[in-house]
Short mmCIF file of C-alpha atoms in Angstrom, two decimals:
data_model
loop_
_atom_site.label_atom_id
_atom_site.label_comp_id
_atom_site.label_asym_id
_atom_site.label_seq_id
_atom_site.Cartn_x
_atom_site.Cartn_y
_atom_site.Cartn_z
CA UNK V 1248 17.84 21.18 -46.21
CA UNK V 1249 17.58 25.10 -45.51
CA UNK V 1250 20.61 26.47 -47.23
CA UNK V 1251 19.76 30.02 -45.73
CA UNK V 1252 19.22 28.94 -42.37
CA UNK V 1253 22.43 27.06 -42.34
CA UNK V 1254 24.37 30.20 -43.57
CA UNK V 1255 22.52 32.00 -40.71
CA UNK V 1256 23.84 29.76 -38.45
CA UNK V 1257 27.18 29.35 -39.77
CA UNK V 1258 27.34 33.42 -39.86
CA UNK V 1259 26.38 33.36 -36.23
CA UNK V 1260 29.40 31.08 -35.52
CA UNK V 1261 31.87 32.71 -37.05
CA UNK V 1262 30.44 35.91 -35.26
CA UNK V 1263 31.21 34.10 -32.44
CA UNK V 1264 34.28 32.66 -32.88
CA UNK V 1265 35.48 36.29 -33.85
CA UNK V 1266 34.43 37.65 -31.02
CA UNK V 1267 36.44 34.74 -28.52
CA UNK V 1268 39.46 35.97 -31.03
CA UNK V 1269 38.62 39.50 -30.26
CA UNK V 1270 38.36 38.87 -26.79
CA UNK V 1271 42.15 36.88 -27.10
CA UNK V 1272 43.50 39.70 -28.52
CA UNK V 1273 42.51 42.39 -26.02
CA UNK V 1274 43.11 40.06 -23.24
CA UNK V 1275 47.40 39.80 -24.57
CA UNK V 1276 47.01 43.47 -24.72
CA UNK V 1277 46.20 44.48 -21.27
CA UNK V 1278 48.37 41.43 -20.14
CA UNK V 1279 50.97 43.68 -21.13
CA UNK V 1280 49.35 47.28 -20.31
CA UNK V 1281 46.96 46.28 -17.19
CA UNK V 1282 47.21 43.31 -15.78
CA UNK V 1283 44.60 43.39 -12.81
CA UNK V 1284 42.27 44.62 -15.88
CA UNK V 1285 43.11 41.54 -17.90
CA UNK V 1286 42.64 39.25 -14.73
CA UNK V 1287 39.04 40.85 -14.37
CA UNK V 1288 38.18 40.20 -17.88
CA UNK V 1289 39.49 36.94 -18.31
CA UNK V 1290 37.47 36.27 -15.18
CA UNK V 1291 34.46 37.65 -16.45
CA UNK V 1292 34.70 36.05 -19.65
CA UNK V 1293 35.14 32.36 -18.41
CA UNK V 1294 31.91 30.15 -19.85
CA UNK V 1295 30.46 33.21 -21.59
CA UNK V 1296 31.91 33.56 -24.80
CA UNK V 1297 30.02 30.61 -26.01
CA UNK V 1298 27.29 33.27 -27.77
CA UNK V 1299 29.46 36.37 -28.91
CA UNK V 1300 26.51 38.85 -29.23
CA UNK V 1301 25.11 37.70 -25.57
CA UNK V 1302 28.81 37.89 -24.48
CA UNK V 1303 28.97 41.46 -25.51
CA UNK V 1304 25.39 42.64 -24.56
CA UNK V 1305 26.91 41.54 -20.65
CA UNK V 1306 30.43 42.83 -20.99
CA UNK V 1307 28.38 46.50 -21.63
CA UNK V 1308 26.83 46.44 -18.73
CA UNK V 1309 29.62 45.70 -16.90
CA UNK V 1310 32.67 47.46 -18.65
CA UNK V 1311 31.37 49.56 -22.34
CA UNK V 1312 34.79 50.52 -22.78
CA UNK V 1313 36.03 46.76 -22.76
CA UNK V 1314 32.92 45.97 -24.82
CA UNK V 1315 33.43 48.50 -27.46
CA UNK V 1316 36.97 47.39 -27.48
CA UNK V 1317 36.29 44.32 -28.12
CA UNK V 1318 33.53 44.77 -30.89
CA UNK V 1319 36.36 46.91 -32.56
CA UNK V 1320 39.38 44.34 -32.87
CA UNK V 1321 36.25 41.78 -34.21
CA UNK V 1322 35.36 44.04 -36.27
CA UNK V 1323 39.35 44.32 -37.52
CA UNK V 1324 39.76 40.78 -37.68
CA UNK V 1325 36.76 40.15 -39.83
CA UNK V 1326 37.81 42.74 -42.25
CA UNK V 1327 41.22 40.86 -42.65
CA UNK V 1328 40.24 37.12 -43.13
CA UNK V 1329 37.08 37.69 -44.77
CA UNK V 1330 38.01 37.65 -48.62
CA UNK V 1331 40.23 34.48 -47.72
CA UNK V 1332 37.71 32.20 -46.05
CA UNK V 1333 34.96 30.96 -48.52
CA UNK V 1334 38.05 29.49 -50.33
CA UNK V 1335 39.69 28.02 -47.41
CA UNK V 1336 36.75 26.72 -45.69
CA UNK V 1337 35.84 24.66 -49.31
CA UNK V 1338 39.80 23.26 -49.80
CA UNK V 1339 39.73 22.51 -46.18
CA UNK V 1340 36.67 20.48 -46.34
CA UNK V 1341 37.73 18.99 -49.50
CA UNK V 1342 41.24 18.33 -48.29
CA UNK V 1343 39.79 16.61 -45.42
CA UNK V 1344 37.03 14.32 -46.78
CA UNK V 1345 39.89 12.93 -49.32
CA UNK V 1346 42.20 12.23 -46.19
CA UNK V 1347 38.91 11.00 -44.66
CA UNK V 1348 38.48 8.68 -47.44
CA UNK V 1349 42.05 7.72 -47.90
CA UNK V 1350 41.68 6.62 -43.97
CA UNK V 1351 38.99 4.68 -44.62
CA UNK V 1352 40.23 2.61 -47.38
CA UNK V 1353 43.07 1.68 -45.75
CA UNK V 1354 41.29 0.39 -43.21
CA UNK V 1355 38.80 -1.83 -45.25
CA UNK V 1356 41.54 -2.85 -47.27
CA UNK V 1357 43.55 -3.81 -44.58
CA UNK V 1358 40.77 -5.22 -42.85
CA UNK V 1359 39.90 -7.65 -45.67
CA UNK V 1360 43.87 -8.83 -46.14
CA UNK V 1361 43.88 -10.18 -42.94
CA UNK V 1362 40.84 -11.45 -41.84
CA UNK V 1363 39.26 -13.56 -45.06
CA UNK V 1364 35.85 -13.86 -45.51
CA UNK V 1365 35.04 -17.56 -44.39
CA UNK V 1366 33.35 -18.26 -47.70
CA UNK V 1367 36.76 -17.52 -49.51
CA UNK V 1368 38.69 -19.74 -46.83
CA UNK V 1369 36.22 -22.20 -47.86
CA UNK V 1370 36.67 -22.14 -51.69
CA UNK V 1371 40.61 -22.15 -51.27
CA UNK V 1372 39.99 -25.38 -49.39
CA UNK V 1373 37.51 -27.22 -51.53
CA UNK V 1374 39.49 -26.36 -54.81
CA UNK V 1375 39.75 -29.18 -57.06
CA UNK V 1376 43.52 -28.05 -58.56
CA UNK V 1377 44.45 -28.18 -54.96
CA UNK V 1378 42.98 -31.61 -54.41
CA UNK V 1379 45.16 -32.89 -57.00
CA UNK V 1380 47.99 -31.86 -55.98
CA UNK V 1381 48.10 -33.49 -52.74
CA UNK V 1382 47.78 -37.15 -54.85
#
C-alpha cells in the first residue's frame, strides 16, 4: 500500500470535486445575473467536470473569465472547509463502518434464528431427555 500515492489521489479528488462545487456556485450566480451565460456554461460543462484541472485547462480556452472565476470560488471554498475535513472524513468513516457492522450483525443473527443449521435440528431431535419424555 502507497500511502503517498493514495493521498495524491485523494488530493486530486477533492480538487475535483471542488472544482464541480465551484462550477455550482457560479452557475446559481449567473442564473440570477446572466442567464443565456449560465445556459452556455452549464452546456459546456456537461460530462467534463469529471477531471477539474482538464475541466479548467478547456473552459480557458473557451471563456478565461469563466475559468478564472471559477478557479477563484474553488479556491474560496477550499479555504473554508479545509481545517474541518481530516476530522470529518475519519468520524464519517468510523461512523459508517460501525453502522456497517451493526447491519451486518443483524443480518447473521437474524439469519441464524430462523434458518437452523441442520446439524442443530438434528441434535434437538436425537436428544435422549426428549426421548423420554414422549414414554
Amino acid at each position: 500500500m502507497d500511502l503517498k500515492q493514495i493521498a495524491k489521489e485523494t488530493a486530486k479528488t477533492l480538487q475535483s470535486y471542488l472544482t464541480y462545487q465551484a462550477l455550482r456556485t457560479v452557475l446559481a450566480q449567473l442564473g440570477e445575473t446572466n442567464p443565456p451565460l449560465a445556459h452556455w456554461l452549464q452546456n459546456f460543462s456537461a460530462g467534463k467536470i469529471q477531471d477539474g484541472e482538464a475541466y479548467i485547462e478547456e473552459l480557458f480556452l473557451e471563456k478565461s473569465d469563466l475559468a478564472l472565476r471559477i478557479m477563484t470560488v474553488r479556491e474560496h471554498i477550499a479555504a473554508e472547509v479545509i481545517e474541518f475535513l481530516p476530522e470529518m472524513v475519519r468520524t464519517g468513516i468510523q461512523q459508517a463502518n460501525m453502522e456497517q457492522r451493526r447491519q451486518h450483525l443483524e443480518r447473521i443473527t437474524q439469519l441464524n434464528l430462523s434458518s437452523p443449521s441442520p446439524k442443530t435440528e438434528k441434535q434437538i431431535i436425537s436428544d435422549p431427555n426428549l426421548d423420554n419424555l414422549s414414554n
